[in-house]
Coordinates of C-alpha atoms and ligand atoms in Angstrom, one line a residue:
X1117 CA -16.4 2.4 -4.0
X1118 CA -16.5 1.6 -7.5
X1119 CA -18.1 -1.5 -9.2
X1120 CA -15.7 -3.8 -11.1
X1121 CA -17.2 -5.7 -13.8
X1122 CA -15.8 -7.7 -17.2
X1123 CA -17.6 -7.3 -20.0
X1124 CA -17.6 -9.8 -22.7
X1125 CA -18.1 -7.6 -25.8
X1126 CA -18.3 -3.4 -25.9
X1127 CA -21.5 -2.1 -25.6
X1128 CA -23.4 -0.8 -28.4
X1129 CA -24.7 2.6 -28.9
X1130 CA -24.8 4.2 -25.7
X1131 CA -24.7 7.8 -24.0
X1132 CA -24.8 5.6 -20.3
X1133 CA -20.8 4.4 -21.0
X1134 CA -17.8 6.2 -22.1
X1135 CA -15.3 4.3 -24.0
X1136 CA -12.0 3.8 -23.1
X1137 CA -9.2 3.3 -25.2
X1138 CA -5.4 2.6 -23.9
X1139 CA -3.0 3.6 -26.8
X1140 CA 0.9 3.1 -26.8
X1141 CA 3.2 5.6 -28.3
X1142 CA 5.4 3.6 -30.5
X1143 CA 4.4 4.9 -34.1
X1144 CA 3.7 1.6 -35.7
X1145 CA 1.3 0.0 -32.4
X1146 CA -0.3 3.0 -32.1
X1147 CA -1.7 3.0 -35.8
X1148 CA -2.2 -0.6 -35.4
X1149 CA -4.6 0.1 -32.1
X1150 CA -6.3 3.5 -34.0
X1151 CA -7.2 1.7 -36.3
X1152 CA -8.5 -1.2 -34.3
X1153 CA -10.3 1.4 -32.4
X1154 CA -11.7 3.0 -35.5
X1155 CA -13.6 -0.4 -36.7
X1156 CA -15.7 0.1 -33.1
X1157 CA -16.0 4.2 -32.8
X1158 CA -15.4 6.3 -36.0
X1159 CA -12.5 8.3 -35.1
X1160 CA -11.5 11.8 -37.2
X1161 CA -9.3 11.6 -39.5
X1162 CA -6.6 13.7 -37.4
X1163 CA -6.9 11.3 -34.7
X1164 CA -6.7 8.4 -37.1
X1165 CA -3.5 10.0 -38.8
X1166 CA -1.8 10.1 -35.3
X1167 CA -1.7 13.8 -35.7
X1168 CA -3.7 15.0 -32.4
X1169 CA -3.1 12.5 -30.2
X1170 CA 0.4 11.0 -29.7
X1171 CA 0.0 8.1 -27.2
X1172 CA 2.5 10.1 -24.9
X1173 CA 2.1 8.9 -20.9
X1174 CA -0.2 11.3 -18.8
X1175 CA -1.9 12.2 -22.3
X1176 CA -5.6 12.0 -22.7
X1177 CA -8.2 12.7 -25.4
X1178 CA -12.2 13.3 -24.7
X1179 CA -13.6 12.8 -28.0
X1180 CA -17.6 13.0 -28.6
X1181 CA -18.2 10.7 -32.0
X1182 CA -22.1 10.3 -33.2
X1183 CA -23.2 6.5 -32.7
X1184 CA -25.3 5.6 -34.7
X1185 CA -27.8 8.6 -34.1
X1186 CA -26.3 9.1 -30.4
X1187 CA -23.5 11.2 -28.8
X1188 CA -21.1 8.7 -27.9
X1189 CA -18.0 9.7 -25.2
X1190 CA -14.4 8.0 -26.2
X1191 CA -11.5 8.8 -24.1
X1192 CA -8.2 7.8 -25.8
X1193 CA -5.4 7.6 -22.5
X1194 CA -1.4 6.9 -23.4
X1195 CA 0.8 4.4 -22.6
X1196 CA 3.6 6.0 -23.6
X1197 CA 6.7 4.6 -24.9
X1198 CA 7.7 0.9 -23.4
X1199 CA 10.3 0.0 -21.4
X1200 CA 13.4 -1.5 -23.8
X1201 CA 14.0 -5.0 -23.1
X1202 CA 17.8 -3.6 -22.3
X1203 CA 16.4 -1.1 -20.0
X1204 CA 16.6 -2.2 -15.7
X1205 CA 13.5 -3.2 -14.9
X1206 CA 11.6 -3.0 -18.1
X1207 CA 8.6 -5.5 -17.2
X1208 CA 7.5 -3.5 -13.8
X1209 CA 7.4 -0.4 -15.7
X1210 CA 5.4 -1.6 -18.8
X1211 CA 2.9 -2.6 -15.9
X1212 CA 3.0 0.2 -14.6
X1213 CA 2.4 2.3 -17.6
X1214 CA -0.8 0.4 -18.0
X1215 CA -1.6 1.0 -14.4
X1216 CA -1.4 4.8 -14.9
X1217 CA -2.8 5.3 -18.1
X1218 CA -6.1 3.7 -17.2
X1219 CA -6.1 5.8 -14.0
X1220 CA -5.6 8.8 -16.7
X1221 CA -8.0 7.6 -18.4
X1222 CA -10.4 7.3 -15.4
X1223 CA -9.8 10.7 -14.1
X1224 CA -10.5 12.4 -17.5
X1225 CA -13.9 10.6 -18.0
X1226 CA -14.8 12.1 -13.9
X1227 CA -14.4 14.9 -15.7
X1228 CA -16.6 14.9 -18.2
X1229 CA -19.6 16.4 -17.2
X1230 CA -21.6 13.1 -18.3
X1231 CA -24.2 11.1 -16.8
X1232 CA -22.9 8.0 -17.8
X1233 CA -22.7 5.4 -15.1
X1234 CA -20.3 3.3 -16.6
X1235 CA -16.4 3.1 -18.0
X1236 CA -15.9 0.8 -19.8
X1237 CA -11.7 1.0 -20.4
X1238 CA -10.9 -1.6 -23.8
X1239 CA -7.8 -3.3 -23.0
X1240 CA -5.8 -5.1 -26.2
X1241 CA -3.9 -8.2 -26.0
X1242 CA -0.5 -8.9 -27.4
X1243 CA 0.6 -5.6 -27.1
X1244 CA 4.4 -5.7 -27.5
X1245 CA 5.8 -8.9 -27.8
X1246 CA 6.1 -11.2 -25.1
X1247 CA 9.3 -11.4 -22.8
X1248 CA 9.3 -7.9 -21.7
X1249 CA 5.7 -7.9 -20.6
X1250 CA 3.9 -8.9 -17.9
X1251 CA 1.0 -11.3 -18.8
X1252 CA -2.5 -10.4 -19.8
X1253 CA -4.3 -11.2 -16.3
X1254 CA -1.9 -9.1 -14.7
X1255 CA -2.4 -6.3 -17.0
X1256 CA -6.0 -6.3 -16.7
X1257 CA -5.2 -6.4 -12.8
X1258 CA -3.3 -3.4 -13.0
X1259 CA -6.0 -1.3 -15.6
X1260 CA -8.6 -2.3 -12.7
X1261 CA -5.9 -1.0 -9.8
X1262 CA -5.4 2.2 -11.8
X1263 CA -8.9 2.9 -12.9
X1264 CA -10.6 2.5 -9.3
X1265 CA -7.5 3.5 -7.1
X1266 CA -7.4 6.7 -9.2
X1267 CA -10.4 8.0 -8.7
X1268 CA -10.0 7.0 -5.0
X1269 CA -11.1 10.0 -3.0
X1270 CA -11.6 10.5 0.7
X1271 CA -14.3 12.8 1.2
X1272 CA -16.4 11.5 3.7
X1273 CA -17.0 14.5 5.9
X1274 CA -17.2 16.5 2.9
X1275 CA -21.2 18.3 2.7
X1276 CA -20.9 18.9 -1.0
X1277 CA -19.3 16.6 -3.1
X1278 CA -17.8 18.8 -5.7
X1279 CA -16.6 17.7 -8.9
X1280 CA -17.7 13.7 -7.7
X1281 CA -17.9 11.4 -10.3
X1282 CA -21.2 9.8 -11.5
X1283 CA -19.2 6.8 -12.8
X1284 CA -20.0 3.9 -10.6
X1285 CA -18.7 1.0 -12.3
X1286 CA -15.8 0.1 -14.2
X1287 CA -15.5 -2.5 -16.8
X1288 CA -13.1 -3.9 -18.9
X1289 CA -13.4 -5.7 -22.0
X1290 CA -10.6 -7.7 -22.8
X1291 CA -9.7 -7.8 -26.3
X1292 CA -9.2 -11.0 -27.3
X1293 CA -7.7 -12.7 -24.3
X1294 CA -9.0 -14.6 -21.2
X1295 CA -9.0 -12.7 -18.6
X1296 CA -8.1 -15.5 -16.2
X1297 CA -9.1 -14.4 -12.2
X1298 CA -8.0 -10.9 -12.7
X1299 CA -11.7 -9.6 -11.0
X1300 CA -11.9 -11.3 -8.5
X1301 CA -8.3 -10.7 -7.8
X1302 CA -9.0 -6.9 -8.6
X1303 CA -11.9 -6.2 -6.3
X1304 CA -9.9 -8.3 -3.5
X1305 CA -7.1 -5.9 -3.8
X1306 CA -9.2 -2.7 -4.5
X1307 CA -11.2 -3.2 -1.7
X1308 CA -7.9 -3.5 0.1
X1309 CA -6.1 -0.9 -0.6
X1310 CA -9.1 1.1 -0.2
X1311 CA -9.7 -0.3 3.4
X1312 CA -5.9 1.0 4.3
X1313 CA -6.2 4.2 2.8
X1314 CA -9.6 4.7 4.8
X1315 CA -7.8 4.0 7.8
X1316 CA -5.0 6.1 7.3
X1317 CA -7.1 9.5 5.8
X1318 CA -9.2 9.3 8.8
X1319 CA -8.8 11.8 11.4
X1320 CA -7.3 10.6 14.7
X1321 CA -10.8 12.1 16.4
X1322 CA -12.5 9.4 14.7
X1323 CA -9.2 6.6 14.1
X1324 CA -7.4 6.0 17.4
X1325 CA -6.4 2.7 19.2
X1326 CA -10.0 1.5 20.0
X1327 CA -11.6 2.3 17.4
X1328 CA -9.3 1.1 15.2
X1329 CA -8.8 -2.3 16.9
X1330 CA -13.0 -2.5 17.0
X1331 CA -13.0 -1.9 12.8
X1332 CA -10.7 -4.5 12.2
X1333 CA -12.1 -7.4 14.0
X1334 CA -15.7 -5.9 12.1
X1335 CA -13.4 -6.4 9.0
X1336 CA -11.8 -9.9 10.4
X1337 CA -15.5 -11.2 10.7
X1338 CA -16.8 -10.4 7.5
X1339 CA -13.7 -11.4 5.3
X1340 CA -12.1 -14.5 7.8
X1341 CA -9.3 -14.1 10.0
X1342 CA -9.3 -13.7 13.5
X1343 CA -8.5 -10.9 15.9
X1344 CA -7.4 -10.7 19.3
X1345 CA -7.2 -7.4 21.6
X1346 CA -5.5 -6.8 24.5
X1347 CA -6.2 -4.3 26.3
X1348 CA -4.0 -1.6 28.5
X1349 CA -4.3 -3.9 31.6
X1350 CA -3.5 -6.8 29.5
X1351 CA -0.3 -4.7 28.2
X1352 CA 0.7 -3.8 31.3
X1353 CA 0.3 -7.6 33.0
X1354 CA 2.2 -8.1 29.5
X1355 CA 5.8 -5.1 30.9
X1356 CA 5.5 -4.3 27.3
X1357 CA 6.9 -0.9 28.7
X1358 CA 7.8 0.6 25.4
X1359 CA 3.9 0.9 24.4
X1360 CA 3.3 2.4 28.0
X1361 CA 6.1 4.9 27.7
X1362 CA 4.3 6.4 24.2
X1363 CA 0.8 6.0 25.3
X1364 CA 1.2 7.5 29.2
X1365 CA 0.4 11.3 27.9
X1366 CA -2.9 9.7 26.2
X1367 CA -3.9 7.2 28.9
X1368 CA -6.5 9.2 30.3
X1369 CA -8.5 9.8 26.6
X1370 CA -7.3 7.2 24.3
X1371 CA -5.3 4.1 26.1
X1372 CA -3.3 1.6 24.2
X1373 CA -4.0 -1.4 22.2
X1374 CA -2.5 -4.2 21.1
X1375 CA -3.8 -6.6 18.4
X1376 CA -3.0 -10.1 17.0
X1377 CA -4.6 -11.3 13.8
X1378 CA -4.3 -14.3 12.5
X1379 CA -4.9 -16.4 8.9
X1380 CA -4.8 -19.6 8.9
X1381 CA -5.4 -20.6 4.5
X1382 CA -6.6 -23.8 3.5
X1383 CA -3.1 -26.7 3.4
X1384 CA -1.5 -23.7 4.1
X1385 CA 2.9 -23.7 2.3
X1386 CA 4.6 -22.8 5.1
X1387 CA 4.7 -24.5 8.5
X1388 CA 6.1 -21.6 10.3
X1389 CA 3.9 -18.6 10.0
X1390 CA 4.7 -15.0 8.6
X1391 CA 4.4 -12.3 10.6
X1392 CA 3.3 -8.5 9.4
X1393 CA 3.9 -5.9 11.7
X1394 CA 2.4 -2.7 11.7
X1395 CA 3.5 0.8 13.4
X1396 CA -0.2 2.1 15.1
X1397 CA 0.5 5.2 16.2
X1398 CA -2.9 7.1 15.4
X1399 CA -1.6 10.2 16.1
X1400 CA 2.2 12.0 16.7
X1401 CA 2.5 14.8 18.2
X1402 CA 6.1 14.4 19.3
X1403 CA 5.3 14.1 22.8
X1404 CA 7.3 16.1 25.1
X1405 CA 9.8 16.5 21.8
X1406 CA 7.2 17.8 20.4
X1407 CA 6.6 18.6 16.5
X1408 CA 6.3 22.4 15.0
X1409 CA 2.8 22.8 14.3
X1410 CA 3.6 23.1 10.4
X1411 CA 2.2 19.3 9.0
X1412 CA 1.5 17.9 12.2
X1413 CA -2.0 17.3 11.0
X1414 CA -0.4 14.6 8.9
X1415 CA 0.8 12.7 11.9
X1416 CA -2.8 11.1 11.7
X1417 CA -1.5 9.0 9.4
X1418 CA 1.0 7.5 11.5
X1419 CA -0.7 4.4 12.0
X1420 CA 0.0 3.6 8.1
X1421 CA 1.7 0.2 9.0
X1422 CA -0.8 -0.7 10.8
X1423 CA -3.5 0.0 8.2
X1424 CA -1.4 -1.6 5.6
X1425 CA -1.4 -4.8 7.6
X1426 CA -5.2 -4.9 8.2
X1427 CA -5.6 -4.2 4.5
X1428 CA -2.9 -7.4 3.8
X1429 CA -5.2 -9.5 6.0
X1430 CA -8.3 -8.5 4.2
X1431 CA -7.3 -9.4 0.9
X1432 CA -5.0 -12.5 2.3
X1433 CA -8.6 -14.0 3.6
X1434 CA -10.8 -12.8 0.8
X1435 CA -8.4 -14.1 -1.9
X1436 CA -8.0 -17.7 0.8
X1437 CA -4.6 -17.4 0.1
X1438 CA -2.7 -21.1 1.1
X1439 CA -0.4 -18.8 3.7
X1440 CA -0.4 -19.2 7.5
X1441 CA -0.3 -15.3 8.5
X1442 CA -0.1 -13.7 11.9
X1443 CA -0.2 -9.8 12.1
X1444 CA 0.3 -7.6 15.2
X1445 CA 0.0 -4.7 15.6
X1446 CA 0.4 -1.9 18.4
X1447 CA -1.6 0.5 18.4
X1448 CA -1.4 4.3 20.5
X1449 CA -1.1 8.0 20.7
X1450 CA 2.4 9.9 21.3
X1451 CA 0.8 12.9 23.5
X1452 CA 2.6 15.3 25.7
X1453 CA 0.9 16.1 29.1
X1454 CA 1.5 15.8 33.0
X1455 CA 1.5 12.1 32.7
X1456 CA 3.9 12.0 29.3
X1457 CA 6.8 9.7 29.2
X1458 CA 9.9 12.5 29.4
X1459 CA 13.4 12.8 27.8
X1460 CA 15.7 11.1 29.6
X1461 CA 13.3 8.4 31.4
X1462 CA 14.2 4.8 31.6
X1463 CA 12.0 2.2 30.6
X1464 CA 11.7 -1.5 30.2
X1465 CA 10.9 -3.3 27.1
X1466 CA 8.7 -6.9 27.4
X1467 CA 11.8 -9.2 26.3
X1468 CA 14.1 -7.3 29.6
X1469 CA 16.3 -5.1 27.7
X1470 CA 16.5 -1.1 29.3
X1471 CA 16.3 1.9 26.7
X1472 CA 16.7 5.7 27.8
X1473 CA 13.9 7.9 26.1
X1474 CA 16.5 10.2 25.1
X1475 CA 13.4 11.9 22.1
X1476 CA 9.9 11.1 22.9
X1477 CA 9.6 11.6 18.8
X1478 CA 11.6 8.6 18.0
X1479 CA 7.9 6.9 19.7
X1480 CA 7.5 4.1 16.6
X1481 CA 10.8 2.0 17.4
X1482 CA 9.8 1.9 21.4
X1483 CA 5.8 0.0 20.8
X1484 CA 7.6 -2.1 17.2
X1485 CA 10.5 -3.0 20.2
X1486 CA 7.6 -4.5 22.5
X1487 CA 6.0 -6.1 19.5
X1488 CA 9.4 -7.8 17.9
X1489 CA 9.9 -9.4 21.8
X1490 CA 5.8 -10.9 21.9
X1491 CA 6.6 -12.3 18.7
X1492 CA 9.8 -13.7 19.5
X1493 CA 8.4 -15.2 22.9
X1494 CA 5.5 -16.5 21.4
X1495 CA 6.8 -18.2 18.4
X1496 CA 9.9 -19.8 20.4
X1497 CA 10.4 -22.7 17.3
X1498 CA 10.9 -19.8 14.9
X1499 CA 9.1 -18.1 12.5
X1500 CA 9.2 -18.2 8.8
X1501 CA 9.6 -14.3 8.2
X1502 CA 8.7 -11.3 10.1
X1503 CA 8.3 -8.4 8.0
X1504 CA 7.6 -4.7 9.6
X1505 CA 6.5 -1.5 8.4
X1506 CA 6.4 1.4 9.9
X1507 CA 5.9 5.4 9.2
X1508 CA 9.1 5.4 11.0
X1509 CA 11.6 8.2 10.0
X1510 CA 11.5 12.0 8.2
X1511 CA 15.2 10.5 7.7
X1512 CA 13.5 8.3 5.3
X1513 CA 11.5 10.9 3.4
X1514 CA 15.0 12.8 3.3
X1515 CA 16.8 9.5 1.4
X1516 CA 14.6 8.4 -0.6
X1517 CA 11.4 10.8 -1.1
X1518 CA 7.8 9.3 -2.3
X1519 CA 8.6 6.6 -5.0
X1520 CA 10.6 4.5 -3.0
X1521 CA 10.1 2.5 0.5
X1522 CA 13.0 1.8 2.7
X1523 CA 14.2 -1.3 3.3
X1524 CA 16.9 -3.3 5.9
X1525 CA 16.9 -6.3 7.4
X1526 CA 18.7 -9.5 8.1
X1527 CA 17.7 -11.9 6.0
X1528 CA 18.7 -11.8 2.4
X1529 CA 15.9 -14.2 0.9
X1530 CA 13.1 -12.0 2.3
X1531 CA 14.6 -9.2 1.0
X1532 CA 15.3 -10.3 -1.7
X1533 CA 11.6 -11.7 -2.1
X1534 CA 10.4 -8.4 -1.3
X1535 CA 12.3 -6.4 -3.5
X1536 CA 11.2 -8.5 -6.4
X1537 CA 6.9 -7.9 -5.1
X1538 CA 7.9 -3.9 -5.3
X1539 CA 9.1 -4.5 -8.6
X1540 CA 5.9 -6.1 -10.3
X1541 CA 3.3 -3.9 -7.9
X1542 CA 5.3 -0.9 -8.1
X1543 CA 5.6 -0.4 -4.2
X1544 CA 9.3 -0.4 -4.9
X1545 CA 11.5 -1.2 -2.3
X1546 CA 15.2 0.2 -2.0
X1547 CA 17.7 -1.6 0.8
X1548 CA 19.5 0.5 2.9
X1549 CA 22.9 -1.3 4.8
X1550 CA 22.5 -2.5 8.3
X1551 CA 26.4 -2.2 9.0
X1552 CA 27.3 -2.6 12.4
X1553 CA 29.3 -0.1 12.7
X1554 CA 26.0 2.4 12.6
X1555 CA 25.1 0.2 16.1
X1556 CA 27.3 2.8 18.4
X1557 CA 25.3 5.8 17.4
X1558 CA 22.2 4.3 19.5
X1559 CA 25.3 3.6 22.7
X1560 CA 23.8 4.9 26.0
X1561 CA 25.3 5.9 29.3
X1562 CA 22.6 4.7 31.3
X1563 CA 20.5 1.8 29.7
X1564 CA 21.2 -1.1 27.1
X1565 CA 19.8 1.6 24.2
X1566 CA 18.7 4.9 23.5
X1567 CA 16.0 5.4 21.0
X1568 CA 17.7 8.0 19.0
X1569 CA 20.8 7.8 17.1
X1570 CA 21.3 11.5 16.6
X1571 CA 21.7 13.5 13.3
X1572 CA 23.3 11.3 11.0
X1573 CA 21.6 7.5 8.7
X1574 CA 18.2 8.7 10.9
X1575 CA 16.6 5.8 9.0
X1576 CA 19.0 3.5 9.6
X1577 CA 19.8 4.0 13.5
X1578 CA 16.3 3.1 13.3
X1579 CA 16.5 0.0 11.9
X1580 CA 19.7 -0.5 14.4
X1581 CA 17.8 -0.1 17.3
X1582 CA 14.7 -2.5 15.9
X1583 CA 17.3 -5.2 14.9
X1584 CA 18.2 -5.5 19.2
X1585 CA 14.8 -6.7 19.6
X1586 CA 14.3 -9.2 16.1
X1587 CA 16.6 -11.3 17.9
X1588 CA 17.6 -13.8 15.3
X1589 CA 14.3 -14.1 13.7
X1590 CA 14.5 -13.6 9.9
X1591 CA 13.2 -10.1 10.0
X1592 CA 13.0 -7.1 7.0
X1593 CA 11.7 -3.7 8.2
X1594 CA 10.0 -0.9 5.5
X1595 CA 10.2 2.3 6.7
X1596 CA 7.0 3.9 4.3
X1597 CA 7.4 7.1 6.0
X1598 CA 7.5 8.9 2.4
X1599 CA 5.7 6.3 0.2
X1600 CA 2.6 5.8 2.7
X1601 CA 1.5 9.5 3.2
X1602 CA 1.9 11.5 0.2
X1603 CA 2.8 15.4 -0.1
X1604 CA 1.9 15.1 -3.7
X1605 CA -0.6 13.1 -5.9
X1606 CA 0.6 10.1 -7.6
X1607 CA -1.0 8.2 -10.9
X1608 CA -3.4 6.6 -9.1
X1609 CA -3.2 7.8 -5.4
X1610 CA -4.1 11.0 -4.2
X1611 CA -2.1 13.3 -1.7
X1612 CA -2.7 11.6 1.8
X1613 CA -2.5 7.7 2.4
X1614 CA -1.8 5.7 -0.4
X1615 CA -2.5 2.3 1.0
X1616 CA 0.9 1.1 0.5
X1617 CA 2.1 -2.1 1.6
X1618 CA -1.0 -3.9 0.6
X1619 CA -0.1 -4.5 -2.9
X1620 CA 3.2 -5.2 -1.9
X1621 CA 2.6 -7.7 0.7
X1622 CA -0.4 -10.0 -1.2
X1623 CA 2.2 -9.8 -3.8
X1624 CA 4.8 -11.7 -1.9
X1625 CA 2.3 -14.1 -0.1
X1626 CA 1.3 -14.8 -3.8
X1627 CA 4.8 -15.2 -5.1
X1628 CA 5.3 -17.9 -2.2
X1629 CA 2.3 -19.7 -2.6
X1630 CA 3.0 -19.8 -6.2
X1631 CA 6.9 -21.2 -6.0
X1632 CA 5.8 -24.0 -3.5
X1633 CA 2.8 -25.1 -5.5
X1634 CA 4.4 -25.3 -9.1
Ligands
BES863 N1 6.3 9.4 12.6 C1 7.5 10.0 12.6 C2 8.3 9.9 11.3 C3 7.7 10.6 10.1 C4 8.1 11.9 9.8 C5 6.8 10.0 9.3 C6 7.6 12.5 8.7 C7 6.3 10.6 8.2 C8 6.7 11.9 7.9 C9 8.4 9.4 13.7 O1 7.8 9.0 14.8 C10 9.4 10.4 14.1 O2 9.0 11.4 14.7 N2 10.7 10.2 13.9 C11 11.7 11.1 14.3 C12 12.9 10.3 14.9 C13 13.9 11.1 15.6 C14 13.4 11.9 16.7 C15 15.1 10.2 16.0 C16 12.2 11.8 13.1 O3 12.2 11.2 12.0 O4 12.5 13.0 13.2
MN864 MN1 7.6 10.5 16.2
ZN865 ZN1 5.8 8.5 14.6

């Protein structure tokens, strides 16, 4: 992972850093920043004159100026044109612009063939005007998140590296601004993110229930909270009969898990705890339904929620967040075999209620079912928020594609809190309705439920058949089926596990902490 570092002035002469350089479009800031730029490096006078390089977003320039006797890399990266202060939204996507130009940036210095070490990105205050912008730490936050996140690459099983970076560190230089506790916030959430993604990219030979349960209470004792794990004998003393049902094709190899965190911060704002729930299904074959062969490798990434939840509790403890947090998390395989749960089968959830197995492929709802009910049991005074999120429906991907999450619940302030934490991190969220009138589809001839509503609002039935077991805790599910495993590359993800839900979630517990203690 890379090194985050702030740097009180820029380096001098050097062929062991490139230079960085974040340039907006608008005609009259980007002259401003050239030639702010050219009293460090001596640009050409094309570049000066605005004539080769435009500021557009995506846009990058490698430029090799002599230093003083030395070759000197400088990497100029767009930011594009700014939001209008008219436009929906304007502030989270001025952040963001800043987010993926210094991932730009990033990627076109691994490039380079250079053996610098070091990035060092320049970031100006005061770009803009004020209102429409987010504030300076966060900026600097975000050119951190895009830098190190962008050059994020799973390769671990990979014998030779090609085309790896020789950057190891990154680091800023604020330009004229405090930069406030943007590092240590930074390396908290890169770490984070980095942790989830990990998780997720791993294959399900090397990432299923115990293993995954065993790397989280590593990562619980290193960065402070506490993890519990029941076992399959423990879940079955438990009746939770939904995470037997998915787990009975895989007993034999890879039983069942079930895991509680917890993080208790210092005089922590709420009294009641927030709970984060995590689908952990480490791999998805279907089951008896089972998947065409075509992308079910990806199904290794079904245990996304999961990850993003561990990931939330690292940086929740690392940043010692004022939040009383709980996280659990169920964690199995969906196989098909002689022992496999099949269509049509009856099972019992923990809290009593009877669903019919009518798709062994609809597996997520049936272990999140057992979960809602141990946290409902457990927490009989109430709970401040429980908050899910699952890889739980293609119906999902279908809706709303990679850039935005799915979101329905019952509970209009935690909505409404996380909508507001997608906005400024960018994990947007986008509510679908939780009319009753979808209840029906999931109507069963034989038990209480069935797990599948049939062809029609797939992500919704979904959310229909969770809301039976929520009860009448406050309660938001995120469906990340399209935003936590990508089919395409983002700014500053790669295809695969993006890690999201991490940014997301620290982003509300931040937002809360920050309300109650003004
Ligand atoms: N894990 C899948 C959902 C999924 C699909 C996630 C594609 C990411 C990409 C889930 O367990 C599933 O199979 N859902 C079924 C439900 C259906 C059988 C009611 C689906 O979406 O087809
Ligand atoms: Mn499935
Ligand atoms: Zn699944």
């Amino acid at each position: 992972m890379m090194r985050l570092d702030l740097l009180r002035s820029l380096p001098g002469r050097t062929d062991n850093a490139v230079l960085a350089f974040l340039v907006p479009k608008d005609n009259r800031q980007r002259a401003l920043a050239l030639r702010r730029i050219h009293e460090v490096v001596p640009l050409p006078a094309p570049v000066r004159a605005g004539k080769d390089f435009e500021g557009k977003e995506e846009e990058t320039l490698l430029l090799y100026t002599d230093r003083g006797g030395r070759p000197q890399r400088i990497i100029l990266a767009g930011l594009g044109e700014f939001a209008k202060r008219s436009e929906p939204s304007n502030r989270s996507i001025n952040l963001e612009r800043f987010r993926a130009a210094s991932a730009a940036a990033a990627k076109r210095a691994a490039q380079a063939n250079s053996t610098a070490k070091t990035l060092v990105i320049s970031v100006p205050g005061g770009i803009g005007g004020k209102e429409k912008f987010p504030s300076s730490e966060e900026i600097l936050v975000g050119v951190f998140e895009g830098a190190a996140l962008g050059l994020y690459r799973f390769d671990r099983y990979l014998s030779e590296k090609k085309g790896k970076t020789k950057l190891t560190t990154i680091a800023l230089h604020p330009d004229g601004f405090d930069p406030g506790n943007a590092l240590k916030r930074a390396r908290v959430i890169v770490s984070s993110v980095t942790f989830a993604r990990d998780l997720a990219n791993a294959p399900a030979n090397e990432v299923y229930p115990a293993s995954f349960a065993y790397r989280v209470k590593k990562t619980g004792r290193k960065s402070g909270f506490r993890v519990t794990v029941f076992d399959e004998k423990k879940i079955s003393t438990l009746g939770m009969g939904g995470i037997l049902a998915v787990s009975a094709g895989a007993r034999e190899w890879h039983p069942p898990r079930f895991i509680i965190l917890e993080y208790r911060g210092p005089r922590p704002v709420n009294e009641k705890p927030v709970v984060i729930v995590g689908k952990g299904v480490t791999f998805d074959s279907g089951g008896i339904s089972l998947k065409p062969s075509a992308n079910m490798a990806e199904m290794k990434m079904d245990m996304s929620g999961a990850a993003a939840v561990a990931g939330t509790f690292k940086a929740a403890a690392e940043l010692r967040l004022p939040v009383h947090l709980v996280g659990v998390v169920p964690l199995t395989e969906n196989m098909p075999g002689g022992s496999a749960t099949k269509p049509g089968d009856i099972i019992r959830i923990s809290d009593g209620q009877t669903v019919e197995v009518d798709n062994t492929d609809a597996e997520g709802r049936l272990i999140l079912a057992d979960a809602l009910s141990y946290i409902r049991k457990r927490y009989p005074r109430g709970v401040e928020a429980v908050i899910d999120l699952a890889t739980l429906t293609g119906a999902c991907v279908v809706a709303l594609g990679q850039y935005a999450t799915g979101m329905l619940g019952t509970n209009r302030k935690v909505l409404d809190e996380l909508k507001k934490a997608g906005e400024e991190t960018y994990e947007r969220v986008w509510e679908l309705p939780l009319y009753k009138e979808y209840d029906h589809l999931l109507k069963s001839d034989v038990a209480d439920v069935k797990n599948a509503g049939g062809r029609w609002a797939g992500a919704i039935t979904a959310a229909c058949f969770l809301k039976k077991f929520a009860g009448n805790m406050p309660w938001v599910h995120l469906d990340i089926a399209g935003t936590a495993i990508l089919e395409e590359a983002a700014p500053y993800a790669p295809k695969g596990g993006s890690g999201v839900g991490v940014r997301l979630l620290v982003q509300y517990l931040q937002n809360r902490v920050g309300r109650k203690n003004a």
